[in-house]
CSV table of C-alpha atoms and ligand atoms in Angstrom, one decimal:
chain,number,residue,atom,x,y,z
M,1,MET,CA,-159.9,-55.7,13.8
M,2,ILE,CA,-159.4,-57.1,17.0
M,3,SER,CA,-157.9,-60.7,16.2
M,4,ASN,CA,-158.7,-63.5,18.5
M,5,TYR,CA,-154.8,-63.9,18.9
M,6,ASP,CA,-154.7,-60.4,19.9
M,7,GLU,CA,-158.2,-61.1,22.6
M,8,GLN,CA,-156.5,-63.7,24.2
M,9,ASN,CA,-152.9,-61.6,24.5
M,10,ILE,CA,-155.6,-58.4,25.8
M,11,GLN,CA,-157.1,-60.5,28.3
M,12,LYS,CA,-153.4,-61.5,29.5
M,13,LEU,CA,-152.4,-58.1,29.7
M,14,ALA,CA,-155.6,-56.7,31.2
M,15,GLN,CA,-154.8,-60.1,34.1
M,16,LEU,CA,-151.7,-58.5,34.2
M,17,LEU,CA,-152.7,-54.7,35.3
M,18,LEU,CA,-155.0,-55.7,37.2
M,19,LYS,CA,-152.7,-57.1,39.6
M,20,SER,CA,-149.7,-55.0,39.4
M,21,GLU,CA,-148.9,-53.1,41.9
M,22,TYR,CA,-146.3,-50.9,39.9
M,23,PRO,CA,-146.5,-50.9,36.0
M,24,ILE,CA,-145.4,-48.4,33.8
M,25,ALA,CA,-145.3,-47.7,30.4
M,26,PHE,CA,-142.8,-46.9,27.5
M,27,THR,CA,-143.2,-45.4,24.3
M,28,GLY,CA,-141.8,-45.1,20.4
M,29,ALA,CA,-142.8,-43.5,17.6
M,30,GLY,CA,-145.5,-46.2,16.7
M,31,ILE,CA,-148.1,-44.5,19.1
M,32,SER,CA,-148.5,-41.1,17.2
M,33,VAL,CA,-147.7,-42.9,13.9
M,34,ALA,CA,-151.9,-42.7,14.0
M,35,SER,CA,-151.9,-39.1,14.9
M,36,GLY,CA,-149.6,-38.5,11.2
M,37,ILE,CA,-146.6,-38.3,12.8
M,38,PRO,CA,-143.9,-39.1,10.1
M,39,SER,CA,-141.5,-41.5,11.0
M,40,PHE,CA,-137.3,-40.4,11.5
M,41,ARG,CA,-136.2,-43.7,10.4
M,42,GLY,CA,-136.9,-46.2,7.3
M,43,GLU,CA,-137.2,-45.8,3.5
M,44,ASP,CA,-139.7,-42.9,4.0
M,45,GLY,CA,-138.4,-41.9,7.0
M,46,ILE,CA,-137.4,-38.1,7.3
M,47,TRP,CA,-133.3,-38.2,7.3
M,48,SER,CA,-134.1,-40.2,4.0
M,49,LYS,CA,-135.1,-36.9,2.6
M,50,TYR,CA,-133.3,-34.0,5.0
M,51,ASP,CA,-130.0,-34.0,5.6
M,52,PRO,CA,-129.5,-34.9,9.7
M,53,ASN,CA,-126.3,-32.4,10.0
M,54,ILE,CA,-129.3,-29.8,10.6
M,55,LEU,CA,-129.8,-31.3,13.6
M,56,GLU,CA,-126.0,-31.8,14.8
M,57,LEU,CA,-125.7,-29.2,17.8
M,58,SER,CA,-122.6,-27.5,17.1
M,59,ASN,CA,-123.7,-27.0,13.2
M,60,TYR,CA,-127.3,-25.5,14.9
M,61,TYR,CA,-125.1,-22.5,16.7
M,62,SER,CA,-122.5,-22.0,13.9
M,63,HIS,CA,-125.4,-21.9,10.9
M,64,PRO,CA,-128.5,-21.3,13.1
M,65,GLN,CA,-130.3,-19.9,9.8
M,66,SER,CA,-129.7,-22.5,7.3
M,67,CYS,CA,-130.6,-25.6,9.4
M,68,TRP,CA,-133.7,-23.5,10.9
M,69,LYS,CA,-135.1,-23.6,7.1
M,70,PHE,CA,-135.8,-27.3,7.8
M,71,ILE,CA,-136.3,-28.0,11.2
M,72,LYS,CA,-139.0,-25.6,11.1
M,73,GLU,CA,-139.8,-27.2,8.1
M,74,ILE,CA,-139.8,-31.2,9.8
M,75,PHE,CA,-141.2,-30.3,13.2
M,76,TYR,CA,-143.1,-26.9,12.8
M,77,ASP,CA,-145.3,-26.6,9.0
M,78,LYS,CA,-145.3,-30.4,8.8
M,79,LEU,CA,-146.7,-30.8,12.5
M,80,LYS,CA,-148.5,-28.1,13.1
M,81,GLY,CA,-152.0,-29.1,14.8
M,82,VAL,CA,-151.4,-32.6,15.1
M,83,LYS,CA,-153.4,-34.4,17.6
M,84,PRO,CA,-153.6,-37.3,20.4
M,85,ASN,CA,-155.1,-40.4,19.1
M,86,PRO,CA,-157.7,-43.0,20.7
M,87,GLY,CA,-154.5,-44.9,21.2
M,88,HIS,CA,-153.5,-41.6,23.7
M,89,TYR,CA,-156.2,-41.5,25.0
M,90,ALA,CA,-156.5,-44.9,26.0
M,91,LEU,CA,-153.1,-44.5,28.0
M,92,THR,CA,-155.0,-41.2,29.7
M,93,ASP,CA,-157.6,-43.6,30.3
M,94,LEU,CA,-155.6,-46.1,32.3
M,95,GLN,CA,-153.8,-43.8,34.0
M,96,LYS,CA,-156.9,-41.9,35.4
M,97,MET,CA,-158.0,-45.6,36.6
M,98,GLY,CA,-154.4,-46.1,38.0
M,99,LEU,CA,-153.3,-48.2,36.2
M,100,ILE,CA,-149.8,-47.0,34.8
M,101,ALA,CA,-147.4,-45.0,37.7
M,102,ALA,CA,-145.5,-43.8,34.8
M,103,ILE,CA,-144.9,-43.0,31.3
M,104,PHE,CA,-141.8,-43.1,29.7
M,105,THR,CA,-141.6,-41.8,25.5
M,106,GLN,CA,-139.2,-41.5,23.3
M,107,ASN,CA,-141.7,-39.0,20.9
M,108,ILE,CA,-141.0,-35.5,21.0
M,109,ASP,CA,-144.3,-34.5,19.9
M,110,ASN,CA,-145.9,-33.9,23.4
M,111,LEU,CA,-149.0,-35.6,22.4
M,112,HIS,CA,-149.0,-37.6,25.6
M,113,GLN,CA,-149.9,-34.3,27.5
M,114,ALA,CA,-152.1,-33.2,25.2
M,115,SER,CA,-154.2,-36.0,26.0
M,116,GLY,CA,-154.1,-35.5,29.6
M,117,SER,CA,-151.6,-38.1,30.9
M,118,ARG,CA,-149.4,-37.1,34.0
M,119,ASP,CA,-146.4,-38.0,35.4
M,120,VAL,CA,-144.6,-38.3,31.5
M,121,TYR,CA,-141.0,-38.3,31.3
M,122,GLU,CA,-139.5,-37.4,27.8
M,123,PHE,CA,-136.1,-39.7,26.7
M,124,HIS,CA,-135.5,-36.8,24.1
M,125,GLY,CA,-137.3,-33.7,24.8
M,126,ASN,CA,-140.1,-31.7,23.4
M,127,THR,CA,-140.9,-29.7,20.6
M,128,GLN,CA,-143.5,-27.3,22.3
M,129,TYR,CA,-140.6,-26.1,23.9
M,130,PHE,CA,-136.9,-23.8,23.4
M,131,VAL,CA,-134.1,-22.6,25.8
M,132,CYS,CA,-132.2,-20.1,24.8
M,133,ARG,CA,-128.8,-20.5,24.6
M,134,SER,CA,-127.2,-17.2,26.5
M,135,CYS,CA,-129.2,-16.6,28.9
M,136,GLU,CA,-131.1,-20.0,29.6
M,137,SER,CA,-135.1,-18.3,29.7
M,138,LYS,CA,-137.3,-21.9,28.7
M,139,TYR,CA,-140.5,-20.5,26.1
M,140,SER,CA,-143.3,-22.2,24.9
M,141,VAL,CA,-143.8,-22.1,21.2
M,142,VAL,CA,-147.0,-19.8,21.4
M,143,ASP,CA,-144.2,-16.8,22.6
M,144,ILE,CA,-141.9,-16.9,20.5
M,145,ASN,CA,-142.1,-16.0,16.9
M,146,LEU,CA,-141.3,-19.1,14.3
M,147,ASP,CA,-141.0,-17.1,11.0
M,148,ASP,CA,-137.5,-15.4,11.9
M,149,GLU,CA,-134.3,-16.1,10.0
M,150,TYR,CA,-133.8,-18.6,13.3
M,151,PRO,CA,-136.2,-18.5,16.8
M,152,ARG,CA,-134.7,-15.2,19.5
M,153,CYS,CA,-134.8,-15.2,22.8
M,154,PRO,CA,-138.0,-12.3,23.6
M,155,ASP,CA,-136.0,-11.4,26.4
M,156,CYS,CA,-132.0,-11.0,25.1
M,157,ARG,CA,-132.3,-12.0,22.0
M,158,GLY,CA,-129.9,-14.7,22.0
M,159,LEU,CA,-130.2,-17.8,19.7
M,160,LEU,CA,-133.2,-20.4,20.8
M,161,LYS,CA,-132.9,-24.0,20.8
M,162,PRO,CA,-135.9,-26.2,20.2
M,163,ASP,CA,-135.8,-28.1,23.2
M,164,PHE,CA,-135.8,-31.8,22.2
M,165,ILE,CA,-132.2,-33.4,21.7
M,166,PHE,CA,-130.1,-33.4,19.1
M,167,PHE,CA,-127.8,-35.3,18.1
M,168,SER,CA,-124.3,-35.8,20.5
M,169,GLU,CA,-126.0,-33.9,22.4
M,170,GLU,CA,-126.8,-36.0,26.4
M,171,LEU,CA,-130.2,-37.3,27.3
M,172,PRO,CA,-131.5,-35.4,30.3
M,173,GLY,CA,-129.9,-36.4,33.5
M,174,ASP,CA,-133.4,-36.6,35.8
M,175,VAL,CA,-135.4,-38.6,33.2
M,176,LEU,CA,-132.7,-41.5,32.8
M,177,GLU,CA,-132.0,-41.6,36.8
M,178,LYS,CA,-136.2,-41.6,36.7
M,179,ALA,CA,-136.1,-44.8,34.3
M,180,TYR,CA,-133.9,-46.7,36.0
M,181,SER,CA,-134.9,-46.5,39.4
M,182,ASP,CA,-138.7,-47.0,38.2
M,183,ALA,CA,-137.3,-49.8,36.1
M,184,LYS,CA,-136.1,-51.7,40.0
M,185,ILE,CA,-139.3,-51.7,41.2
M,186,ALA,CA,-141.5,-51.6,38.1
M,187,ASP,CA,-143.4,-55.7,37.8
M,188,LEU,CA,-144.9,-54.9,34.7
M,189,ILE,CA,-143.6,-52.5,31.4
M,190,ILE,CA,-145.9,-52.4,28.6
M,191,VAL,CA,-144.1,-51.3,25.5
M,192,ILE,CA,-145.7,-49.4,23.3
M,193,GLY,CA,-144.4,-48.7,19.4
M,194,CYS,CA,-141.1,-49.0,20.1
M,195,SER,CA,-138.4,-50.8,17.5
M,196,GLY,CA,-136.0,-50.8,20.5
M,197,GLU,CA,-133.0,-49.0,18.5
M,198,VAL,CA,-132.4,-45.9,20.5
M,199,TYR,CA,-130.0,-46.4,22.5
M,200,PRO,CA,-129.6,-45.5,25.8
M,201,ALA,CA,-133.5,-45.0,26.5
M,202,ASN,CA,-134.2,-48.9,24.7
M,203,GLN,CA,-132.7,-50.4,27.6
M,204,ILE,CA,-135.0,-50.0,29.8
M,205,PRO,CA,-137.2,-52.7,29.3
M,206,ASN,CA,-134.7,-54.4,29.5
M,207,TYR,CA,-133.5,-53.3,32.7
M,208,VAL,CA,-137.9,-54.3,33.8
M,209,LYS,CA,-137.0,-57.8,32.8
M,210,GLN,CA,-133.6,-58.1,34.5
M,211,PHE,CA,-135.0,-57.3,38.0
M,212,GLY,CA,-138.2,-59.5,37.2
M,213,GLY,CA,-141.1,-57.5,35.7
M,214,LYS,CA,-143.1,-58.7,32.9
M,215,VAL,CA,-142.3,-57.5,29.9
M,216,VAL,CA,-144.9,-57.3,27.2
M,217,GLU,CA,-145.3,-55.0,23.6
M,218,ILE,CA,-147.7,-53.9,21.8
M,219,ASN,CA,-146.3,-53.6,18.3
M,220,PRO,CA,-148.0,-54.7,14.8
M,221,HIS,CA,-144.5,-55.4,14.1
M,222,SER,CA,-141.8,-57.2,15.8
M,223,SER,CA,-138.8,-55.7,17.0
M,224,LEU,CA,-135.4,-56.2,19.5
M,225,TYR,CA,-137.6,-57.3,22.4
M,226,THR,CA,-139.7,-59.5,20.5
M,227,LYS,CA,-137.6,-62.5,20.8
M,228,THR,CA,-135.3,-61.8,23.9
M,229,ILE,CA,-137.2,-60.2,26.4
M,230,SER,CA,-141.4,-59.8,25.6
M,231,ASP,CA,-143.4,-62.4,27.6
M,232,PHE,CA,-145.1,-61.5,24.9
M,233,ARG,CA,-146.6,-59.4,22.0
M,234,ILE,CA,-150.7,-58.0,20.7
M,235,LYS,CA,-149.7,-57.4,17.8
M,236,GLY,CA,-152.3,-55.0,16.9
M,237,LYS,CA,-152.3,-51.0,16.1
M,238,SER,CA,-152.0,-49.4,19.4
M,239,GLN,CA,-154.9,-47.4,18.5
M,240,ASP,CA,-156.8,-50.0,18.6
M,241,THR,CA,-155.8,-52.5,21.0
M,242,LEU,CA,-155.2,-50.0,23.9
M,243,GLN,CA,-159.2,-49.4,24.0
M,244,GLU,CA,-159.9,-52.9,23.9
M,245,LEU,CA,-157.9,-53.4,27.1
M,246,VAL,CA,-159.3,-50.0,28.6
M,247,ALA,CA,-162.1,-52.0,27.6
M,248,THR,CA,-161.4,-55.4,29.1
M,249,VAL,CA,-159.6,-53.8,32.3
M,250,LYS,CA,-163.4,-52.1,33.2
M,251,LYS,CA,-165.2,-55.4,33.0
M,252,MET,CA,-163.1,-57.3,34.9
M,253,ARG,CA,-163.3,-55.2,37.4
M,254,GLU,CA,-166.9,-54.6,37.1
M,255,MET,CA,-166.5,-58.8,37.6
M,256,GLN,CA,-164.4,-58.7,40.8
M,257,LYS,CA,-167.2,-56.0,42.4
M,258,ASP,CA,-170.0,-58.7,41.5
M,259,GLU,CA,-168.2,-61.5,43.2
M,260,LYS,CA,-167.6,-59.6,46.3
Q,301,ZN,ZN1,-132.3,-15.4,26.1
């Protein structure tokens, strides 16, 4: 169900999108909730049940076996078979209509790519790949044995690390660079399901604002952006509101065609 309040804001966002020259999307955990991905923070979050130390890089390297047991449970057993939800697909639709230049995400679930989105930039890596600590080869998850005491390189038998960012690990420089340069030219950023708490990725909407772009949020909960830099917020669930946004944009385009 879309509220009247949201309906009006979706119209506003559709108009902004249609006249925007370089709109980008910025996504966080909220867009994957409907796919069944549990959140990490908060009362029922993953870290209320597991020790975050398992994702401390030096700990993983020195005790891969004890860490892997839990990493596998959280990121591979629990998340096995998760699929994109209508929110991911709607974003892909907007991209196919030429209305999203790039998607920046803090998620590591690969669901944007799985829904067919292109130009996806991941601040925190991706669970679906592994990198060998010894020979630096990269593997897809389907090519390695997750049931070993810890994942090993099929080639050199070295320790594999899931290719997402562990604690105290640096963010990929190329993604940050692309995000900073896009933030300067983006005239619109749609911030979807982000609380805005995780530094430094959380700075991107601030940069867009600073360089004169509009910031529109889609989030049932208010975030650190809501009272600071957001131009407005759509309060419905992302899977509902993004589908409605696609329909609204299509309608507006049809009307524009008729007028010509
Ligand atoms: Zn190797």
